[in-house]
mmCIF file of C-alpha atoms in Angstrom:
data_model
loop_
_atom_site.group_PDB
_atom_site.id
_atom_site.type_symbol
_atom_site.label_atom_id
_atom_site.label_comp_id
_atom_site.label_asym_id
_atom_site.label_seq_id
_atom_site.Cartn_x
_atom_site.Cartn_y
_atom_site.Cartn_z
ATOM 1 C CA MET K 1 0.018 -0.045 -0.081
ATOM 2 C CA LYS K 2 1.385 3.349 -0.973
ATOM 3 C CA THR K 3 1.616 6.151 1.517
ATOM 4 C CA SER K 4 1.036 9.682 0.107
ATOM 5 C CA ILE K 5 3.228 12.300 1.437
ATOM 6 C CA PRO K 6 1.797 15.742 1.745
ATOM 7 C CA GLY K 7 3.215 18.221 -0.722
ATOM 8 C CA PRO K 8 3.252 21.904 -1.002
ATOM 9 C CA ASP K 9 -0.262 21.819 -2.527
ATOM 10 C CA VAL K 10 -1.765 20.992 0.822
ATOM 11 C CA ILE K 11 -0.358 23.933 2.710
ATOM 12 C CA ASP K 12 -2.872 25.557 4.889
ATOM 13 C CA THR K 13 -2.464 29.374 4.680
ATOM 14 C CA ARG K 14 -3.683 29.593 8.358
ATOM 15 C CA VAL K 15 -0.582 27.797 9.439
ATOM 16 C CA VAL K 16 1.550 30.334 7.173
ATOM 17 C CA PHE K 17 -0.206 33.353 8.956
ATOM 18 C CA ARG K 18 0.175 31.900 12.465
ATOM 19 C CA ALA K 19 3.811 31.005 11.867
ATOM 20 C CA TYR K 20 4.455 34.550 10.516
ATOM 21 C CA ALA K 21 2.788 36.120 13.562
ATOM 22 C CA GLY K 22 4.917 34.055 15.940
ATOM 23 C CA LEU K 23 8.230 34.883 14.230
ATOM 24 C CA ALA K 24 7.306 38.497 13.598
ATOM 25 C CA GLY K 25 6.343 38.900 17.251
ATOM 26 C CA LEU K 26 9.767 37.682 18.356
ATOM 27 C CA ALA K 27 11.387 40.026 15.815
ATOM 28 C CA ALA K 28 9.370 42.861 17.164
ATOM 29 C CA LEU K 29 10.618 42.288 20.693
ATOM 30 C CA LEU K 30 14.184 42.347 19.440
ATOM 31 C CA LEU K 31 13.534 45.597 17.672
ATOM 32 C CA LEU K 32 11.623 47.180 20.514
ATOM 33 C CA LEU K 33 14.320 46.089 22.976
ATOM 34 C CA PRO K 34 17.273 46.086 20.806
ATOM 35 C CA PRO K 35 20.677 44.672 21.984
ATOM 36 C CA SER K 36 23.611 46.919 21.773
ATOM 37 C CA SER K 37 25.082 44.945 18.856
ATOM 38 C CA LEU K 38 22.013 45.485 16.688
ATOM 39 C CA ALA K 39 21.933 49.249 17.426
ATOM 40 C CA THR K 40 25.589 49.831 16.546
ATOM 41 C CA THR K 41 24.966 48.552 12.970
ATOM 42 C CA LEU K 42 23.148 51.750 12.163
ATOM 43 C CA ALA K 43 25.288 54.838 11.120
ATOM 44 C CA LEU K 44 23.211 57.155 13.339
ATOM 45 C CA ASP K 45 23.510 58.846 16.631
ATOM 46 C CA PRO K 46 22.210 56.640 19.625
ATOM 47 C CA ALA K 47 18.997 58.407 20.026
ATOM 48 C CA ALA K 48 18.152 58.184 16.365
ATOM 49 C CA ARG K 49 19.141 54.451 16.304
ATOM 50 C CA LEU K 50 16.776 53.670 19.217
ATOM 51 C CA THR K 51 13.949 55.596 17.592
ATOM 52 C CA LEU K 52 14.287 53.992 14.215
ATOM 53 C CA LEU K 53 14.517 50.513 15.744
ATOM 54 C CA ARG K 54 11.444 51.017 17.762
ATOM 55 C CA LEU K 55 9.612 52.333 14.767
ATOM 56 C CA ALA K 56 10.613 49.201 12.795
ATOM 57 C CA GLY K 57 9.562 47.090 15.842
ATOM 58 C CA ALA K 58 6.165 48.753 15.941
ATOM 59 C CA ALA K 59 5.700 48.071 12.248
ATOM 60 C CA VAL K 60 6.743 44.471 12.562
ATOM 61 C CA LEU K 61 4.325 43.958 15.553
ATOM 62 C CA ALA K 62 1.486 45.572 13.495
ATOM 63 C CA ALA K 63 2.144 43.082 10.700
ATOM 64 C CA ALA K 64 2.220 40.178 13.215
ATOM 65 C CA CYS K 65 -1.347 41.380 14.501
ATOM 66 C CA THR K 66 -2.588 41.619 10.992
ATOM 67 C CA ALA K 67 -1.443 37.987 10.333
ATOM 68 C CA VAL K 68 -3.372 36.853 13.268
ATOM 69 C CA GLY K 69 -6.494 38.531 11.950
ATOM 70 C CA PHE K 70 -5.998 36.853 8.537
ATOM 71 C CA ALA K 71 -5.458 33.460 10.229
ATOM 72 C CA SER K 72 -8.976 33.648 11.686
ATOM 73 C CA ILE K 73 -10.541 33.874 8.209
ATOM 74 C CA GLU K 74 -12.562 30.580 7.843
ATOM 75 C CA GLU K 75 -13.175 30.754 4.106
ATOM 76 C CA ALA K 76 -10.017 29.460 2.201
ATOM 77 C CA HIS K 77 -10.556 31.508 -0.924
ATOM 78 C CA SER K 78 -10.660 34.854 1.059
ATOM 79 C CA ARG K 79 -7.776 33.763 3.113
ATOM 80 C CA HIS K 80 -5.754 32.920 0.099
ATOM 81 C CA ARG K 81 -6.434 36.269 -1.514
ATOM 82 C CA ALA K 82 -5.543 37.936 1.733
ATOM 83 C CA LEU K 83 -2.128 36.235 1.675
ATOM 84 C CA LEU K 84 -1.611 37.698 -1.800
ATOM 85 C CA TRP K 85 -2.187 41.259 -0.707
ATOM 86 C CA PHE K 86 -0.074 40.630 2.429
ATOM 87 C CA ALA K 87 2.749 39.432 0.175
ATOM 88 C CA ILE K 88 2.313 42.496 -2.199
ATOM 89 C CA GLY K 89 2.619 44.811 0.894
ATOM 90 C CA HIS K 90 5.723 43.257 1.933
ATOM 91 C CA LEU K 91 7.119 43.669 -1.497
ATOM 92 C CA ALA K 92 6.296 47.316 -1.575
ATOM 93 C CA VAL K 93 8.107 47.856 1.717
ATOM 94 C CA THR K 94 11.176 45.911 0.504
ATOM 95 C CA VAL K 95 11.439 47.924 -2.662
ATOM 96 C CA THR K 96 11.054 51.170 -0.706
ATOM 97 C CA LEU K 97 13.583 50.167 1.869
ATOM 98 C CA PHE K 98 16.196 49.070 -0.791
ATOM 99 C CA ALA K 99 15.647 52.372 -2.702
ATOM 100 C CA ALA K 100 16.169 54.370 0.465
ATOM 101 C CA ILE K 101 19.431 52.481 1.282
ATOM 102 C CA MET K 102 20.724 53.016 -2.201
ATOM 103 C CA ALA K 103 19.954 56.628 -2.124
ATOM 104 C CA HIS K 104 21.982 57.128 1.072
ATOM 105 C CA GLY K 105 25.241 55.633 -0.081
ATOM 106 C CA GLY K 106 24.218 52.132 -0.860
ATOM 107 C CA ARG K 107 24.879 48.916 1.164
ATOM 108 C CA ASP K 108 27.882 48.572 3.527
ATOM 109 C CA GLY K 109 27.853 44.917 4.138
ATOM 110 C CA ARG K 110 26.011 45.111 7.453
ATOM 111 C CA ASP K 111 22.482 45.566 6.101
ATOM 112 C CA ILE K 112 20.220 42.637 7.329
ATOM 113 C CA GLY K 113 16.833 44.496 7.039
ATOM 114 C CA TRP K 114 15.903 44.518 3.433
ATOM 115 C CA PRO K 115 17.475 41.005 2.743
ATOM 116 C CA THR K 116 15.398 39.445 5.498
ATOM 117 C CA LEU K 117 12.407 41.310 4.284
ATOM 118 C CA LEU K 118 13.042 40.135 0.725
ATOM 119 C CA ALA K 119 13.370 36.551 1.774
ATOM 120 C CA VAL K 120 10.036 36.877 3.805
ATOM 121 C CA THR K 121 8.358 38.272 0.666
ATOM 122 C CA VAL K 122 9.562 35.538 -1.498
ATOM 123 C CA LEU K 123 8.277 32.936 1.026
ATOM 124 C CA LEU K 124 4.884 34.721 1.162
ATOM 125 C CA PHE K 125 4.505 34.612 -2.558
ATOM 126 C CA TYR K 126 5.524 30.939 -2.683
ATOM 127 C CA PHE K 127 3.036 30.022 0.005
ATOM 128 C CA TRP K 128 0.401 32.083 -1.798
ATOM 129 C CA SER K 129 1.047 30.111 -5.054
ATOM 130 C CA THR K 130 0.872 26.748 -3.318
ATOM 131 C CA GLY K 131 -1.375 27.192 -0.303
ATOM 132 C CA ASP K 132 -4.843 26.058 0.299
ATOM 133 C CA GLY K 133 -4.909 23.406 -2.414
ATOM 134 C CA HIS K 134 -3.424 25.553 -5.189
ATOM 135 C CA ARG K 135 -0.528 24.021 -7.119
ATOM 136 C CA ALA K 136 2.517 25.992 -8.141
ATOM 137 C CA GLY K 137 1.653 28.433 -10.992
ATOM 138 C CA GLU K 138 -2.155 27.948 -10.548
ATOM 139 C CA SER K 139 -2.619 31.075 -8.578
ATOM 140 C CA LEU K 140 -0.543 33.326 -10.989
ATOM 141 C CA GLY K 141 -2.350 35.997 -13.019
ATOM 142 C CA PHE K 142 -3.160 39.560 -12.371
ATOM 143 C CA THR K 143 -6.873 38.935 -12.795
ATOM 144 C CA LYS K 144 -6.937 37.212 -9.480
ATOM 145 C CA LEU K 145 -6.130 40.388 -7.731
ATOM 146 C CA PHE K 146 -9.480 42.142 -8.272
ATOM 147 C CA SER K 147 -11.838 39.659 -10.089
ATOM 148 C CA ALA K 148 -13.620 36.787 -8.706
ATOM 149 C CA SER K 149 -12.239 33.872 -10.827
ATOM 150 C CA ARG K 150 -13.511 30.426 -11.219
ATOM 151 C CA PRO K 151 -13.860 28.543 -7.921
ATOM 152 C CA SER K 152 -10.649 26.889 -6.984
ATOM 153 C CA THR K 153 -10.289 23.202 -5.967
ATOM 154 C CA ALA K 154 -9.803 24.293 -2.314
ATOM 155 C CA ARG K 155 -13.027 26.396 -2.455
ATOM 156 C CA LEU K 156 -14.988 23.576 -3.960
ATOM 157 C CA ARG K 157 -13.637 21.140 -1.500
ATOM 158 C CA SER K 158 -14.537 23.518 1.404
ATOM 159 C CA ALA K 159 -18.040 23.856 0.260
ATOM 160 C CA TYR K 160 -18.311 20.064 -0.262
ATOM 161 C CA GLU K 161 -17.015 19.528 3.247
ATOM 162 C CA GLU K 162 -19.584 22.080 4.586
ATOM 163 C CA ARG K 163 -22.396 20.311 2.932
ATOM 164 C CA ILE K 164 -21.190 17.029 4.430
ATOM 165 C CA ARG K 165 -21.141 18.606 7.771
ATOM 166 C CA GLU K 166 -24.595 20.011 7.348
ATOM 167 C CA ALA K 167 -25.947 16.635 6.116
ATOM 168 C CA ALA K 168 -24.311 14.763 9.089
ATOM 169 C CA GLY K 169 -25.899 17.359 11.495
ATOM 170 C CA GLN K 170 -29.357 16.888 9.868
ATOM 171 C CA GLU K 171 -29.035 13.035 9.993
ATOM 172 C CA GLU K 172 -28.037 13.272 13.695
ATOM 173 C CA ARG K 173 -31.077 15.379 14.451
ATOM 174 C CA HIS K 174 -33.321 12.922 12.630
ATOM 175 C CA ARG K 175 -31.838 9.945 14.585
ATOM 176 C CA LEU K 176 -32.335 11.791 17.912
ATOM 177 C CA ALA K 177 -35.833 12.563 16.837
ATOM 178 C CA ARG K 178 -36.563 8.808 16.062
ATOM 179 C CA GLU K 179 -35.194 7.621 19.332
ATOM 180 C CA LEU K 180 -37.283 10.236 21.229
ATOM 181 C CA HIS K 181 -40.278 9.071 19.236
ATOM 182 C CA ASP K 182 -39.565 5.371 20.031
ATOM 183 C CA SER K 183 -38.932 6.176 23.706
ATOM 184 C CA ILE K 184 -42.181 7.968 24.089
ATOM 185 C CA LYS K 185 -44.059 5.333 22.245
ATOM 186 C CA GLN K 186 -42.565 2.635 24.521
ATOM 187 C CA GLN K 187 -43.592 4.610 27.710
ATOM 188 C CA LEU K 188 -47.115 5.184 26.309
ATOM 189 C CA PHE K 189 -47.299 1.464 25.538
ATOM 190 C CA ALA K 190 -46.089 0.590 29.100
ATOM 191 C CA MET K 191 -48.546 2.992 30.620
ATOM 192 C CA GLN K 192 -51.445 1.406 28.581
ATOM 193 C CA THR K 193 -50.454 -2.034 29.539
ATOM 194 C CA ALA K 194 -50.264 -1.032 33.258
ATOM 195 C CA ALA K 195 -53.669 0.631 33.034
ATOM 196 C CA ALA K 196 -55.187 -2.395 31.308
ATOM 197 C CA THR K 197 -53.746 -4.737 33.846
ATOM 198 C CA ALA K 198 -54.993 -2.647 36.718
ATOM 199 C CA GLN K 199 -58.477 -2.415 35.093
ATOM 200 C CA ALA K 200 -58.497 -6.289 34.596
ATOM 201 C CA ARG K 201 -57.692 -6.671 38.281
ATOM 202 C CA PHE K 202 -60.270 -4.262 39.294
ATOM 203 C CA ASP K 203 -62.941 -5.853 37.150
ATOM 204 C CA GLY K 204 -61.941 -9.352 38.513
ATOM 205 C CA ASP K 205 -62.290 -8.282 42.208
ATOM 206 C CA PRO K 206 -65.795 -9.378 43.746
#
């Protein structure tokens, strides 16, 4: 018997958002409470370094909170599209940060901000293209940004599973109703039998 190994086409975007929220929360703590080694990598005076790091920490914390909100979306299609816009937002910040660094003298070999952000952005786009039942390349296309495309496999599967749950719940209600009906019927029969027995004994007494 062959054992199927889960591939990237079964990635749940809720896991992606939750993992992002956890890692981003840790990164926010490091930025809001920066160690001295991190602060010295910025070519600014100490007060400006601390302010910049805290602003970056607040932005990362806000992104983590946003990821928590996206993870709570139940409908897979909406959550999948949210991940796309989440990745696009990261791409915009990455490009802006890189442009700002190049405009102020370029890289000095100690920059870790924009390479890290670029790696996160690439991972987000990868998980978007393969998450919630989408295979690599299936999600590509600018029309998916704004228009409601044909239902995806994941969306159809989600609707099918929802119908199964509804049918199972309805069947359970019917079963309980039948058991209740049978129980009441048995009790009524027992009461009628007891009444008939009592009546027969009463009629038989002289």
